[in-house]
Amino acid sequence: MLNLQDQLNRRINPDWTRAGQRFLRAAFVESAEALEHHGWKWWKKQTLDLPQVQMELIDILHFYLSHAIVAHDGGDGAARALMADLAGADAVVLDGKTYALPDLDIPELLELLGGLAACGRASFKVLATTMTRCQLTWNEAFKQYVSKNVLNLFRQDHGYKEGSYIKIWNGEEDNVVLARLMTGLDAARPDFAEQLLAQLEQAYSSLK
């Protein structure tokens, strides 16, 4: 996944590791979006949209991987740091308070992800705990990661950076369309990414 992330980032900016991009700021925003999809407002009825919560967690994973590559001088250092983080204790200290991860519910975990990101910190341990709580295994995360990577490359190839890309497809955000297309494909197939890309192309061409 680190290699895939580097490939995507180089497509956007060949010199991305020296561009000073704020990946944890992006992770902070994604954690808030995940919280919105989960539901947290006590003054109104909200319905949990678990697939979209999972998708936002995959977005956080993208930004975490990017941050790790920069912070640890490349993919090898990032991989070592990631594994050490995952092997660490089930507790995180933030602002002088210790948070025992098994005791936190999903909204609290999402808040912790956001709080850490706002302080310039990333925790793969907290992310992995949140994924597990949201019924997202690492195998499923890999499937969704590859799918979102395909969508991100698709966006870049269709004018996302230039502002000409259409993000709402017949009333649905492209993330929602992606989630639906994924369910009809076998991620174990070696041509999974190519099949998904072809279906995205077909759906997008119908908008024009």
Coordinates of C-alpha atoms in Angstrom, one line a residue, residues 11-184:
R11 CA 1.0 11.3 -10.4
I12 CA -0.2 14.5 -8.7
N13 CA 3.2 15.9 -8.0
P14 CA 6.5 14.1 -8.9
D15 CA 8.2 16.0 -6.1
W16 CA 5.5 15.4 -3.6
T17 CA 7.7 14.3 -0.7
R18 CA 9.3 17.8 -0.6
A19 CA 6.0 19.8 -1.2
G20 CA 5.2 20.3 2.4
Q21 CA 1.6 19.0 2.1
R22 CA -0.4 18.8 5.3
F23 CA -1.5 15.2 5.2
L24 CA -2.6 15.2 8.8
R25 CA -4.8 18.2 8.2
A26 CA -6.6 16.1 5.6
A27 CA -6.9 13.2 8.0
F28 CA -8.5 15.6 10.5
V29 CA -11.1 16.6 8.0
E30 CA -11.8 13.0 7.0
S31 CA -12.3 12.0 10.7
A32 CA -15.0 14.7 11.0
E33 CA -16.6 13.4 7.8
A34 CA -16.6 9.8 9.1
L35 CA -18.2 11.1 12.3
E36 CA -20.9 12.7 10.3
H37 CA -21.6 9.5 8.4
H38 CA -21.7 7.6 11.7
G39 CA -24.1 10.0 13.3
W40 CA -23.5 12.0 16.5
K41 CA -26.2 14.7 16.7
W42 CA -28.4 14.1 19.7
W43 CA -31.0 16.6 18.6
K44 CA -32.0 14.9 15.3
K45 CA -32.5 11.4 14.0
Q46 CA -29.5 10.0 12.1
T47 CA -28.8 6.7 10.4
L48 CA -25.5 5.0 10.5
D49 CA -23.9 4.7 7.0
L50 CA -21.3 2.1 7.7
P51 CA -19.9 1.7 4.2
Q52 CA -19.3 5.4 4.0
V53 CA -17.6 5.4 7.5
Q54 CA -15.4 2.7 6.2
M55 CA -14.6 4.7 3.1
E56 CA -13.6 7.7 5.2
L57 CA -11.3 5.5 7.2
I58 CA -9.7 4.4 3.9
D59 CA -9.2 8.1 3.1
I60 CA -7.5 8.6 6.5
L61 CA -5.3 5.5 5.6
H62 CA -4.2 7.2 2.4
F63 CA -3.2 10.4 4.2
Y64 CA -1.5 8.4 7.1
L65 CA 0.6 6.5 4.5
S66 CA 1.6 9.7 2.8
H67 CA 2.5 11.3 6.1
A68 CA 4.5 8.2 7.2
I69 CA 6.5 8.1 3.9
V70 CA 7.6 11.7 4.4
A71 CA 8.1 11.5 8.1
H72 CA 10.3 8.4 7.9
D73 CA 12.3 9.2 4.7
G74 CA 10.7 6.7 2.4
G75 CA 8.6 3.5 2.2
D76 CA 11.0 1.3 4.1
G77 CA 11.2 3.5 7.1
A78 CA 7.5 4.1 7.0
A79 CA 6.8 0.3 6.9
R80 CA 9.0 -0.2 10.0
A81 CA 7.3 2.7 11.9
L82 CA 3.8 1.4 10.9
M83 CA 4.5 -2.1 12.2
A84 CA 6.0 -0.8 15.4
D85 CA 3.0 1.4 15.9
L86 CA 0.5 -1.5 15.4
A87 CA 2.5 -3.6 17.9
G88 CA 2.3 -1.0 20.6
A89 CA 0.0 -0.6 23.6
D90 CA -3.8 -0.3 23.3
A91 CA -3.6 3.2 24.8
V92 CA -2.8 6.7 23.6
V93 CA -1.9 9.8 25.6
L94 CA -3.2 13.1 24.2
D95 CA -3.1 16.4 26.0
G96 CA -2.1 14.7 29.2
K97 CA -4.9 12.2 29.2
T98 CA -4.6 8.5 28.6
Y99 CA -7.2 7.0 26.3
A100 CA -7.6 3.2 26.7
L101 CA -8.7 2.2 23.1
P102 CA -10.8 -0.8 24.1
D103 CA -13.0 1.5 26.2
L104 CA -13.8 3.9 23.5
D105 CA -16.8 3.7 21.2
I106 CA -16.7 4.6 17.5
P107 CA -17.4 8.3 17.8
E108 CA -14.8 8.6 20.5
L109 CA -12.2 6.8 18.4
L110 CA -13.0 9.1 15.5
E111 CA -12.7 12.2 17.8
L112 CA -9.3 10.8 19.0
L113 CA -8.1 10.4 15.4
G114 CA -9.1 14.0 14.7
G115 CA -7.5 15.3 17.9
L116 CA -4.3 13.5 17.2
A117 CA -4.2 14.8 13.6
A118 CA -4.9 18.4 14.8
C119 CA -1.8 18.0 17.0
G120 CA 0.3 16.8 14.1
R121 CA 0.2 13.1 15.2
A122 CA -0.8 9.9 13.5
S123 CA -1.6 6.6 15.2
F124 CA -2.0 3.5 13.1
K125 CA -3.0 1.8 16.3
V126 CA -6.0 4.0 16.8
L127 CA -6.9 3.8 13.1
A128 CA -6.7 -0.1 13.2
T129 CA -8.8 -0.2 16.3
T130 CA -11.4 2.1 14.6
M131 CA -11.4 -0.1 11.5
T132 CA -12.0 -3.2 13.6
R133 CA -14.8 -1.5 15.4
C134 CA -16.3 -0.6 12.0
Q135 CA -16.2 -4.2 10.8
L136 CA -13.3 -3.4 8.5
T137 CA -10.6 -6.1 8.3
W138 CA -7.1 -5.4 6.8
N139 CA -8.1 -7.6 3.8
E140 CA -11.2 -5.6 3.3
A141 CA -9.2 -2.4 3.9
F142 CA -6.8 -3.4 1.2
K143 CA -9.7 -4.0 -1.2
Q144 CA -11.2 -0.7 -0.4
Y145 CA -7.8 1.0 -0.5
V146 CA -7.1 -0.3 -4.0
S147 CA -10.6 0.8 -5.1
K148 CA -10.1 4.3 -3.7
N149 CA -6.7 4.4 -5.3
V150 CA -8.3 3.6 -8.6
L151 CA -10.9 6.3 -8.1
N152 CA -8.2 8.9 -7.1
L153 CA -6.2 8.1 -10.3
F154 CA -9.4 8.2 -12.3
R155 CA -10.2 11.7 -10.8
Q156 CA -6.7 12.9 -11.8
D157 CA -7.0 11.6 -15.3
H158 CA -10.4 13.4 -15.7
G159 CA -9.4 16.9 -14.6
Y160 CA -9.7 16.8 -10.8
K161 CA -6.7 19.0 -10.2
E162 CA -7.8 21.4 -13.0
G163 CA -11.4 21.7 -11.6
S164 CA -13.2 20.1 -14.6
Y165 CA -14.0 16.8 -12.9
I166 CA -17.6 16.0 -12.2
K167 CA -17.8 14.7 -8.6
I168 CA -21.6 14.2 -8.4
W169 CA -22.9 11.5 -10.7
N170 CA -26.6 11.6 -11.2
G171 CA -27.2 12.9 -7.7
E172 CA -24.6 10.7 -6.0
E173 CA -21.1 11.5 -4.9
D174 CA -18.5 9.4 -6.9
N175 CA -17.5 7.7 -3.6
V176 CA -21.0 6.3 -3.3
V177 CA -20.9 5.0 -6.9
L178 CA -17.5 3.4 -6.2
A179 CA -18.9 1.6 -3.2
R180 CA -21.7 0.2 -5.2
L181 CA -19.5 -0.9 -8.1
M182 CA -17.1 -2.6 -5.7
T183 CA -19.8 -5.0 -4.4
G184 CA -20.2 -6.6 -7.8

